Coordinates of C-alpha atoms (C1' of nucleotides) in Angstrom, one line a residue:
Chain P
M1 CA 11.9 5.9 38.3
T2 CA 9.3 6.5 40.9
T3 CA 8.7 3.1 42.3
G4 CA 11.6 0.4 43.9
S5 CA 10.7 -2.2 41.4
A6 CA 14.2 -3.5 38.9
K7 CA 15.2 0.0 36.7
V8 CA 13.9 -1.0 33.2
R9 CA 16.6 -2.1 31.2
V10 CA 15.5 -2.8 27.2
R11 CA 18.0 -3.0 23.9
F12 CA 18.0 -2.3 20.7
A13 CA 20.1 -5.3 18.9
P14 CA 20.4 -4.5 15.2
A15 CA 21.8 -7.5 13.0
P16 CA 24.4 -5.2 11.2
T17 CA 24.3 -6.6 7.7
G18 CA 22.4 -3.3 6.3
T19 CA 22.3 0.3 7.2
L20 CA 19.1 0.8 9.2
H21 CA 15.6 1.0 7.8
V22 CA 12.5 2.5 8.6
G23 CA 10.9 -0.8 10.7
G24 CA 13.9 -0.7 13.1
A25 CA 14.3 2.8 13.5
R26 CA 10.5 2.6 14.5
T27 CA 11.9 -0.4 17.5
A28 CA 14.9 1.8 17.9
L29 CA 12.5 4.4 18.5
F30 CA 10.0 2.6 21.2
N31 CA 13.0 1.6 22.7
Y32 CA 14.0 4.7 23.0
L33 CA 11.0 6.4 24.1
Y34 CA 9.8 3.1 27.1
A35 CA 13.6 3.7 28.6
R36 CA 13.8 7.0 28.8
K37 CA 9.9 7.8 29.7
A38 CA 10.7 5.4 32.7
G39 CA 14.2 6.9 33.3
G40 CA 16.0 3.3 32.6
T41 CA 18.5 2.3 30.2
L42 CA 19.4 1.7 26.5
V43 CA 21.3 -0.6 25.7
L44 CA 22.3 -1.2 21.9
R45 CA 23.6 -4.5 21.3
S46 CA 25.3 -5.5 17.3
E47 CA 24.0 -9.2 16.8
D48 CA 27.0 -10.2 14.0
T49 CA 26.8 -14.1 14.6
D50 CA 25.7 -13.8 10.7
T51 CA 29.3 -13.8 9.7
A52 CA 29.0 -14.0 6.3
R53 CA 26.6 -11.2 5.8
S54 CA 27.5 -8.5 8.8
S55 CA 30.8 -5.7 8.5
A56 CA 32.2 -3.6 11.2
D57 CA 31.2 -0.3 8.0
S58 CA 27.0 -1.7 8.7
E59 CA 27.6 -1.4 12.2
T60 CA 28.7 2.0 12.1
V61 CA 26.3 2.9 9.7
I62 CA 23.7 2.1 11.6
Q63 CA 24.7 4.2 14.9
D64 CA 25.1 6.8 12.7
D65 CA 21.6 6.6 11.0
L66 CA 20.0 6.2 15.2
H67 CA 22.5 9.8 15.8
W68 CA 20.7 11.6 12.7
L69 CA 17.4 10.0 14.2
G70 CA 18.2 11.6 17.6
L71 CA 18.6 8.4 19.0
D72 CA 20.8 7.7 21.7
W73 CA 21.5 4.8 24.1
D74 CA 23.7 4.6 27.3
E75 CA 25.5 1.0 26.8
G76 CA 26.9 -0.4 23.3
P77 CA 29.8 -0.9 21.1
D78 CA 31.1 2.2 20.9
V79 CA 29.7 3.9 24.6
G80 CA 31.3 0.6 26.3
G81 CA 29.1 0.5 29.6
P82 CA 28.8 -2.4 32.6
F83 CA 28.1 -5.5 30.9
A84 CA 30.2 -5.1 27.8
P85 CA 30.8 -6.2 25.3
Y86 CA 28.4 -5.3 23.5
R87 CA 29.1 -7.0 19.6
Q88 CA 28.3 -11.0 20.1
T89 CA 31.3 -12.3 18.4
D90 CA 33.2 -10.7 21.1
R91 CA 31.3 -12.4 23.7
R92 CA 31.6 -16.6 22.0
E93 CA 33.0 -17.4 25.5
R94 CA 30.0 -16.4 26.9
Y95 CA 28.0 -18.8 25.2
A96 CA 30.0 -21.9 24.4
L97 CA 29.4 -21.4 28.4
A98 CA 26.1 -22.0 27.7
A99 CA 26.1 -24.9 25.3
A100 CA 28.8 -26.9 27.7
R101 CA 26.0 -25.7 30.3
L102 CA 23.0 -27.3 28.2
L103 CA 24.7 -30.8 27.1
E104 CA 25.7 -31.8 30.0
L105 CA 22.6 -31.4 30.8
E106 CA 21.8 -33.1 28.3
K107 CA 18.8 -30.5 26.7
A108 CA 21.4 -29.9 23.7
Y109 CA 22.9 -32.9 21.6
P110 CA 25.2 -32.1 18.7
C111 CA 24.0 -33.7 15.1
Y112 CA 25.9 -33.8 11.9
C113 CA 23.4 -33.9 9.6
T114 CA 24.5 -32.0 6.2
P115 CA 22.3 -29.4 4.9
Q116 CA 22.6 -31.2 1.6
E117 CA 20.4 -34.5 4.5
L118 CA 18.8 -32.0 6.1
D119 CA 17.6 -30.7 2.7
A120 CA 16.7 -34.3 1.6
E121 CA 14.9 -34.9 4.8
R122 CA 13.1 -31.9 4.2
V123 CA 11.6 -32.3 0.7
A124 CA 11.2 -36.0 1.6
A125 CA 8.8 -34.3 4.6
E126 CA 6.9 -32.1 3.3
A127 CA 6.2 -34.8 0.2
K128 CA 4.9 -36.4 2.9
G129 CA 2.3 -33.4 3.4
L130 CA 4.4 -33.7 7.5
P131 CA 5.6 -30.3 8.9
P132 CA 9.1 -30.0 7.5
R133 CA 10.7 -30.1 11.4
Y134 CA 13.9 -31.9 11.8
S135 CA 13.4 -35.6 12.6
G136 CA 15.5 -35.8 15.7
K137 CA 17.3 -38.7 14.0
C138 CA 20.8 -37.2 15.9
R139 CA 19.4 -37.1 19.1
T140 CA 19.7 -41.3 20.0
L141 CA 23.1 -41.7 18.5
T142 CA 25.4 -43.5 20.6
A143 CA 28.9 -42.5 22.1
A144 CA 30.6 -44.5 19.8
Q145 CA 28.4 -43.5 16.8
R146 CA 29.8 -40.0 18.0
S147 CA 33.6 -40.5 17.5
D148 CA 32.3 -42.5 14.0
L149 CA 31.2 -39.0 12.0
E150 CA 34.2 -37.0 14.7
R151 CA 36.6 -39.2 12.9
A152 CA 35.2 -39.1 9.2
G153 CA 35.9 -35.5 9.7
R154 CA 32.2 -34.8 10.1
K155 CA 31.7 -30.6 12.6
P156 CA 28.5 -31.6 14.4
A157 CA 25.9 -28.7 15.5
L158 CA 24.5 -28.2 18.2
R159 CA 20.8 -28.4 18.8
F160 CA 18.5 -28.3 21.6
A161 CA 16.5 -31.3 23.0
M162 CA 12.8 -30.0 22.2
P163 CA 10.8 -30.9 25.4
D164 CA 7.8 -32.5 24.4
R165 CA 5.3 -29.8 25.9
D166 CA 2.9 -26.8 25.2
V167 CA 4.4 -23.9 25.3
Y168 CA 2.8 -19.9 26.2
V169 CA 4.7 -16.6 25.2
E170 CA 3.6 -13.7 28.1
D171 CA 3.4 -10.5 25.2
L172 CA 2.7 -7.1 26.2
I173 CA 1.2 -6.6 23.9
R174 CA -0.8 -9.6 22.8
G175 CA -1.3 -11.4 25.8
S176 CA -0.4 -14.5 26.0
V177 CA 0.9 -16.2 23.0
H178 CA -0.1 -20.8 23.2
F179 CA 2.6 -22.4 20.7
P180 CA 0.7 -26.6 21.7
A181 CA 3.8 -29.2 21.6
G182 CA 4.9 -30.6 18.5
T183 CA 4.6 -27.9 16.4
I184 CA 8.6 -27.5 17.4
G185 CA 11.2 -29.2 16.4
D186 CA 14.9 -29.5 17.7
F187 CA 16.3 -25.9 16.4
V188 CA 19.8 -25.7 16.2
V189 CA 21.7 -23.1 18.7
V190 CA 25.1 -24.1 18.4
K191 CA 26.1 -23.8 14.6
S192 CA 28.7 -25.6 13.4
E193 CA 31.4 -23.4 13.2
G194 CA 31.4 -22.6 16.7
L195 CA 29.4 -19.2 16.5
P196 CA 25.9 -19.3 18.3
T197 CA 22.4 -19.2 16.7
Y198 CA 20.1 -15.6 17.3
N199 CA 18.0 -17.8 20.1
L200 CA 21.0 -18.9 21.7
A201 CA 23.0 -15.9 21.4
A202 CA 19.7 -13.6 22.0
V203 CA 19.1 -15.0 25.2
V204 CA 22.3 -15.7 26.8
D205 CA 23.0 -12.2 25.9
D206 CA 19.2 -10.7 27.5
S207 CA 19.5 -12.3 30.5
E208 CA 23.4 -11.1 30.7
M209 CA 22.6 -8.4 30.2
A210 CA 19.7 -7.9 32.5
I211 CA 17.3 -6.7 30.0
T212 CA 14.1 -6.1 31.7
H213 CA 11.9 -6.0 28.3
V214 CA 12.4 -7.2 24.5
I215 CA 10.4 -4.6 22.4
R216 CA 11.2 -6.3 19.6
G217 CA 9.3 -7.1 15.4
D218 CA 6.8 -9.1 15.0
E219 CA 8.9 -11.6 13.2
H220 CA 10.4 -12.3 15.9
L221 CA 7.2 -13.8 17.6
P222 CA 7.8 -17.2 16.5
N223 CA 11.2 -17.1 17.9
T224 CA 9.6 -16.3 21.2
P225 CA 8.7 -20.2 22.4
R226 CA 12.4 -21.3 21.7
Q227 CA 14.1 -18.7 24.2
V228 CA 11.2 -19.0 26.6
V229 CA 12.3 -23.4 26.3
L230 CA 16.1 -22.4 26.6
Y231 CA 15.7 -19.3 29.4
E232 CA 13.9 -22.7 31.3
A233 CA 16.5 -25.5 30.3
L234 CA 19.2 -22.6 31.5
G235 CA 17.4 -21.7 34.1
L236 CA 17.5 -17.9 33.8
A237 CA 15.1 -16.0 34.6
Q238 CA 12.7 -14.0 31.8
P239 CA 12.7 -10.6 30.7
L240 CA 9.5 -9.4 29.5
F241 CA 8.4 -9.4 25.7
A242 CA 6.4 -7.0 23.4
H243 CA 5.9 -7.3 19.8
V244 CA 5.6 -4.3 17.7
S245 CA 4.0 -5.3 14.2
M246 CA 5.3 -5.0 10.8
I247 CA 6.0 -2.1 8.8
L248 CA 4.3 -3.0 5.2
A249 CA 4.2 -1.6 2.2
P250 CA 1.1 -0.1 0.1
D251 CA 0.4 -2.8 -1.9
H252 CA -0.2 -5.2 1.7
Q253 CA 3.6 -7.1 1.3
K254 CA 7.1 -6.5 3.5
L255 CA 8.4 -3.4 2.9
S256 CA 11.0 -4.1 0.2
K257 CA 13.6 -1.5 -2.2
R258 CA 11.0 -1.6 -5.1
H259 CA 8.3 0.4 -3.0
G260 CA 10.6 3.0 -3.2
A261 CA 13.3 3.9 0.2
T262 CA 13.4 2.3 3.1
A263 CA 16.4 3.0 4.6
V264 CA 17.3 5.6 7.1
A265 CA 19.7 7.6 5.6
E266 CA 17.8 7.5 1.9
Y267 CA 15.5 9.7 4.3
R268 CA 18.3 12.5 4.8
E269 CA 19.5 12.0 1.5
Q270 CA 15.8 13.3 -0.1
G271 CA 15.9 16.3 2.8
Y272 CA 13.7 14.6 5.0
L273 CA 14.0 16.5 9.1
P274 CA 14.8 13.9 11.5
G275 CA 12.3 15.0 13.7
A276 CA 9.5 14.3 11.2
L277 CA 10.1 11.3 9.9
L278 CA 10.0 10.3 14.0
N279 CA 7.3 12.0 14.2
Y280 CA 5.6 10.1 11.7
L281 CA 7.0 6.5 12.3
A282 CA 6.0 7.2 16.2
L283 CA 2.1 7.4 15.3
L284 CA 2.6 3.7 12.4
G285 CA 1.0 1.6 15.6
W286 CA 1.3 4.1 18.3
S287 CA -1.8 7.0 18.8
P288 CA -1.3 8.5 22.2
G289 CA -5.4 8.2 22.7
D290 CA -6.3 12.3 21.8
D291 CA -5.7 13.8 18.4
R292 CA -2.2 15.0 19.2
E293 CA -0.2 14.7 15.6
T294 CA 2.7 16.1 16.1
F295 CA 5.5 15.6 19.0
S296 CA 8.5 16.1 19.2
L297 CA 10.3 13.6 20.8
A298 CA 10.4 15.0 24.3
E299 CA 6.4 14.7 24.2
L300 CA 6.8 11.8 22.1
V301 CA 8.9 10.3 25.2
D302 CA 6.1 11.8 28.0
A303 CA 3.3 10.6 26.5
F304 CA 4.4 7.2 25.2
S305 CA 3.9 3.6 26.2
L306 CA 3.5 0.3 25.6
E307 CA -0.4 -0.7 26.4
R308 CA -1.1 2.2 23.4
V309 CA 0.9 0.3 20.5
A310 CA -1.6 -1.2 18.4
K311 CA -1.6 -5.1 17.3
S312 CA -2.0 -4.8 13.5
P313 CA 0.2 -3.8 10.9
A314 CA 0.6 -0.9 9.6
V315 CA 1.1 0.4 5.6
F316 CA 3.6 3.2 4.9
D317 CA 2.4 6.1 4.0
H318 CA 5.4 8.0 1.4
G319 CA 2.4 10.3 1.5
K320 CA 1.4 11.4 4.7
L321 CA 5.7 11.8 5.5
R322 CA 5.6 14.3 3.4
W323 CA 3.6 16.3 4.7
F324 CA 5.1 15.6 8.1
N325 CA 8.0 16.5 6.8
A326 CA 6.7 20.0 5.1
H327 CA 5.1 20.7 8.2
Y328 CA 8.5 20.3 9.9
V329 CA 10.4 22.5 7.6
R330 CA 8.1 25.5 7.9
R331 CA 8.3 25.2 11.5
L332 CA 12.5 25.4 11.7
P333 CA 13.3 28.2 13.6
D334 CA 14.1 31.2 10.5
A335 CA 18.1 31.1 10.9
E336 CA 18.0 27.4 11.0
R337 CA 15.9 27.0 7.8
I338 CA 16.7 30.1 5.4
A339 CA 20.7 28.5 6.2
L340 CA 19.1 24.6 4.8
V341 CA 17.0 26.0 2.3
A342 CA 20.6 28.1 0.8
Q343 CA 22.8 24.6 1.6
W344 CA 20.0 22.3 -1.1
S345 CA 19.1 25.2 -3.2
A346 CA 23.8 25.1 -3.9
R347 CA 23.2 22.1 -4.9
E348 CA 21.9 24.0 -8.2
P349 CA 25.7 25.6 -9.1
R350 CA 23.7 27.9 -11.4
I351 CA 21.9 29.7 -8.3
A352 CA 25.7 28.5 -5.9
A353 CA 27.3 30.3 -8.5
L354 CA 24.7 33.8 -8.3
P355 CA 26.0 36.4 -7.0
E356 CA 24.1 37.8 -4.5
F357 CA 24.2 33.8 -2.9
N358 CA 25.5 35.2 -0.4
Q359 CA 23.7 38.2 0.9
P360 CA 22.0 37.2 4.1
H361 CA 19.1 39.5 3.0
W362 CA 18.9 37.3 -0.5
R363 CA 18.8 33.9 1.4
A364 CA 16.0 35.1 3.5
L365 CA 14.4 35.7 0.3
L366 CA 14.8 32.1 -1.1
D367 CA 13.5 30.6 1.6
R368 CA 10.0 32.7 1.8
T369 CA 9.8 32.7 -1.7
L370 CA 10.6 28.5 -2.0
T371 CA 9.9 27.0 1.8
E372 CA 5.7 27.0 1.2
H373 CA 5.9 25.3 -2.0
V374 CA 8.4 22.3 -0.9
H375 CA 7.1 19.1 0.9
T376 CA 11.4 17.9 0.7
L377 CA 13.9 20.1 1.2
S378 CA 16.0 17.8 -2.0
E379 CA 13.3 19.4 -4.2
L380 CA 14.9 22.8 -3.5
P381 CA 17.8 23.2 -6.1
K382 CA 15.0 21.9 -9.2
E383 CA 12.6 25.0 -8.0
A384 CA 15.4 27.4 -7.6
A385 CA 17.0 26.7 -11.0
A386 CA 13.3 27.1 -12.8
I387 CA 13.2 30.6 -11.0
F388 CA 16.2 31.6 -12.0
D389 CA 15.5 30.3 -15.2
D390 CA 15.8 33.1 -17.8
G391 CA 15.1 31.3 -21.6
F392 CA 11.9 30.4 -20.1
A393 CA 8.8 30.5 -22.5
I394 CA 5.2 32.1 -22.2
D395 CA 2.8 30.1 -22.6
P396 CA 0.6 30.2 -24.6
A397 CA -2.7 30.3 -22.8
S398 CA -1.4 33.1 -20.8
A399 CA 0.1 35.7 -24.1
D400 CA -2.5 37.0 -24.2
A401 CA -1.6 39.1 -21.2
L402 CA 1.5 41.1 -23.2
D403 CA -1.7 42.5 -25.7
P404 CA -3.0 45.8 -24.1
P405 CA -1.2 48.6 -25.7
A406 CA -1.1 50.3 -21.4
A407 CA 0.0 46.3 -20.2
R408 CA 2.2 47.0 -22.5
A409 CA 3.6 50.6 -21.3
M410 CA 3.4 49.9 -18.1
L411 CA 6.2 46.9 -18.3
D412 CA 8.3 49.6 -20.5
E413 CA 8.6 51.9 -17.6
L414 CA 8.8 48.8 -14.8
A415 CA 11.6 47.9 -17.2
Q416 CA 12.9 51.7 -17.2
I417 CA 12.8 51.9 -13.5
A418 CA 14.7 48.1 -13.4
E419 CA 17.4 49.7 -15.3
S420 CA 18.0 52.5 -13.3
K421 CA 18.4 50.7 -10.1
L422 CA 21.0 48.5 -11.4
D423 CA 21.6 47.3 -7.6
M424 CA 19.9 44.7 -5.3
S425 CA 18.8 47.2 -2.7
A426 CA 16.5 48.1 -1.2
E427 CA 15.6 51.2 -3.7
W428 CA 14.5 48.6 -5.7
T429 CA 12.7 46.4 -3.2
A430 CA 10.8 49.6 -2.8
A431 CA 10.5 50.3 -6.1
V432 CA 8.2 46.5 -6.0
S433 CA 6.5 46.6 -3.3
R434 CA 2.3 46.1 -3.8
D435 CA 1.7 49.5 -3.1
A436 CA 4.0 50.9 -5.5
L437 CA 3.9 48.5 -8.2
S438 CA 0.1 49.6 -7.5
A439 CA 0.8 53.2 -8.9
L440 CA 2.8 52.3 -11.3
G441 CA -0.3 50.4 -12.6
A442 CA -2.5 53.6 -12.2
R443 CA -0.2 55.7 -14.1
H444 CA -1.4 53.5 -17.0
G445 CA -5.0 53.3 -16.0
I446 CA -4.1 49.6 -14.7
K447 CA -4.8 47.8 -11.5
G448 CA -5.5 44.7 -9.9
R449 CA -5.3 41.0 -12.1
A450 CA -4.6 43.6 -15.3
L451 CA -2.0 44.8 -13.3
F452 CA -0.4 41.7 -12.1
R453 CA -1.3 39.2 -14.5
P454 CA 1.0 40.9 -17.2
I455 CA 4.1 42.0 -15.1
R456 CA 4.1 37.5 -14.1
V457 CA 3.9 36.7 -17.1
A458 CA 6.5 39.0 -18.7
L459 CA 9.0 37.3 -15.6
T460 CA 7.7 34.0 -15.5
G461 CA 6.2 33.5 -18.6
S462 CA 3.2 31.7 -16.6
E463 CA 0.4 33.6 -14.9
H464 CA 1.2 31.2 -11.8
G465 CA 3.8 31.1 -10.0
H466 CA 5.1 32.4 -6.3
E467 CA 4.7 35.7 -5.1
L468 CA 6.3 39.2 -7.2
P469 CA 7.2 41.8 -3.4
L470 CA 9.5 38.2 -3.2
L471 CA 10.1 37.4 -6.0
M472 CA 11.2 40.3 -7.8
P473 CA 13.9 41.4 -5.1
L474 CA 14.9 38.2 -5.5
L475 CA 16.2 37.9 -9.5
G476 CA 16.9 41.6 -8.6
P477 CA 16.6 44.7 -11.1
S478 CA 18.7 43.6 -14.3
R479 CA 17.4 40.1 -14.4
C480 CA 13.7 42.0 -14.0
A481 CA 14.5 44.3 -17.0
A482 CA 16.3 41.8 -18.9
R483 CA 13.6 39.6 -19.1
I484 CA 11.0 41.8 -19.6
R485 CA 12.3 43.8 -23.1
R486 CA 13.0 40.1 -24.0
V487 CA 9.7 39.2 -23.6
L488 CA 8.5 43.0 -24.7
A489 CA 10.4 42.2 -28.2
G490 CA 9.3 39.3 -28.7
K491 CA 5.3 39.3 -28.0
D492 CA 3.8 38.3 -31.6
R493 CA 5.7 35.4 -31.5
P494 CA 6.5 33.6 -27.9
P495 CA 10.1 33.3 -27.4
S496 CA 10.8 29.5 -28.2
D497 CA 14.3 28.8 -27.0
Chain T
rG1 C1' 0.7 -27.9 4.0
rC2 C1' 1.4 -27.3 9.2
rC3 C1' 2.2 -23.3 14.0
rC4 C1' 1.8 -18.5 15.2
rC5 C1' 0.1 -13.0 15.0
rC6 C1' -3.5 -9.8 12.9
rA7 C1' -8.7 -7.6 10.8
rU8 C1' -12.8 0.6 12.1
rC9 C1' -13.2 5.3 5.8
rG10 C1' -8.0 4.8 0.0
rU11 C1' -3.9 5.3 4.3
rC12 C1' -2.2 5.5 9.6
rU13 C1' -5.2 5.5 13.7
rA14 C1' -9.4 7.0 18.0
rG15 C1' -13.5 4.4 19.8
rA16 C1' -12.0 -0.9 25.7
rG17 C1' -20.8 -3.0 26.0
rG18 C1' -25.7 1.9 25.5
rC19 C1' -21.6 9.5 25.3
rC20 C1' -21.6 6.3 18.0
rU21 C1' -26.9 9.5 13.4
rA22 C1' -18.2 5.7 14.2
rG23 C1' -14.0 10.6 16.0
rG24 C1' -9.4 13.0 14.2
rA25 C1' -5.0 13.5 10.5
rC26 C1' -3.0 12.1 5.6
rA27 C1' -5.0 11.8 0.5
rC28 C1' -9.3 13.9 -2.5
rC29 C1' -12.9 17.2 -3.7
rG30 C1' -15.5 22.3 -3.0
rC31 C1' -15.5 27.5 -1.2
rC32 C1' -13.4 31.8 2.2
rC33 C1' -8.7 34.4 2.4
rU34 C1' -5.5 35.9 -2.5
rU35 C1' -2.6 39.3 -8.3
rU36 C1' -1.9 34.1 -8.9
rC37 C1' 1.0 29.7 -6.6
rA38 C1' 1.5 28.3 -1.9
rC39 C1' -0.2 28.9 3.3
rG40 C1' -3.5 28.8 5.8
rG41 C1' -9.4 28.6 7.4
rC42 C1' -14.2 26.8 6.9
rG43 C1' -16.4 22.7 4.7
rG44 C1' -17.7 17.7 2.0
rC45 C1' -16.8 12.4 0.8
rG46 C1' -15.9 8.0 3.0
rA47 C1' -14.9 2.7 7.2
rC48 C1' -17.1 -1.3 11.8
rG49 C1' -14.8 -8.3 6.4
rG50 C1' -19.3 -12.0 6.1
rG51 C1' -21.7 -15.2 9.8
rG52 C1' -23.8 -17.2 14.1
rA53 C1' -23.6 -16.6 19.3
rU54 C1' -24.2 -13.5 24.6
rU55 C1' -26.9 -9.5 26.5
rC56 C1' -32.5 -4.6 26.7
rG57 C1' -28.4 -3.4 23.9
rA58 C1' -21.8 -5.2 20.6
rA59 C1' -17.3 -1.6 16.2
rU60 C1' -16.6 -3.0 21.6
rU61 C1' -16.7 -10.3 24.2
rC62 C1' -16.8 -15.2 22.2
rC63 C1' -16.9 -19.0 18.4
rC64 C1' -16.6 -19.9 12.8
rC65 C1' -15.6 -18.5 8.0
rU66 C1' -12.9 -15.6 4.7
rG67 C1' -8.5 -12.3 3.6
rG68 C1' -3.9 -10.6 5.1
rG69 C1' 1.0 -10.7 7.2
rG70 C1' 5.4 -13.7 9.8
rG71 C1' 7.0 -18.3 10.7
rU72 C1' 8.5 -23.3 9.4
rA73 C1' 17.6 -21.8 8.7
rC74 C1' 23.5 -23.8 11.4
rC75 C1' 19.5 -15.6 8.6
rA76 C1' 18.5 -12.7 12.4

RNA sequence: GCCCCCAUCGUCUAGAGGCCUAGGACACCGCCCUUUCACGGCGGCGACGGGGAUUCGAAUUCCCCUGGGGGUACCA
């Protein structure tokens, strides 16, 4: 943005055939970062030329996912812009113009082959050990033959006449990539239904939308020589290319549903924070060059550069994503975190039904008790439910904590204290503070582990759990009293409900 | 089969000829903190796929092999 060179214009161009996946999200992120860093423009373009699989619904779903992540764009099907329309099915005339030009230049020709014929050809070629490329047989059709086929009702596709020469793709991430002459067959640029294929549409749009940098997934690299040749045939200036490596599953296969969540929406539903996902994704295939690990979006914009994008594919590690999320949850502003913890805990109806659920003080306690123990927000209902399960059984390994007479006497007094203050007042909180509990123990001649272990076992059935000075105010006096009474009564035979 | 890409700890990565007895992060293990758990702090385990070549010197350059991935569609 400080140079006099052409303003950076990049685009994220998903096919609206489903939801936004993590790979697409990372591509979108890199485009976003590059645009923002350069003070350029990010274009969102809907590549919906596969009419069978595309849907308007998917288009909005993907936009929603991008918005949830906190990514925005400057031009697109929803916001418009100087190069509208931004949906490929709304741009048919432009592709038709390009196709007509190709035909006129005799750089493309109609192909009347049926899918079955092409299939048979491919099978035959493979049987002979030849590359399964299109033979180019329609290239030499005479005008008479064409009109015959035409009259027979055949709808032709338009094929590009691949020039017989080497093609070089200059890639910002990979360097110069060489595709030898003869390795690419005549490819279809316009389908028989009249819509362009990806390669033609992308070239026409990237050119007309003045895209300066095409940052996209690695899987498009083999398409790029076809696009390069199209740019040349149409006399159009090429953008710069940058192909980002794929995200792989732990088994090094293509990431798919069978490896767990792949859609951004699934992470949202599982209680991941957008900043955590973004941060994790940014570090897959890119690194700042120093030891920093956590970045806000603004910090990413500041640190990002294409030069630091890795060439090798990256394996998606759910465990590390979880760590990022836990990290982000703990660093949320208090008010925001408390609200989120309450919101997610309320998915457990018994928690939402608690009379104290709406008290701000109680919600803060719930937050402090649970936050350190979860990686994702979706773990909260279960965590919270566990705390409020009054019917717990005593862990046999810990039952001995209830044996000493001094412990029983101490618990009995604690129950009395609880019974005398049957509200959630500050008095109760004070009564179970660390100091107050120590004083209680002193009256019965016990302290430390001998004091806290029986309390914890009586209250939760286990000697492992949350902090007592948090847990007891959270449970409230009457619930604590009831638990202690129940355990004291059934001590010899641990309750089994 | 053919074309293309890639190759450092289990995983994400730093490393652009000597600074590398290869650094950081996640995971794992241990210790500390602590009534418990978690958080946090400290420490440990752990990698340059193989072979040639260039060089005084290679994780870093080149070649071959091997391995992995992608493409080979009238999907993008």
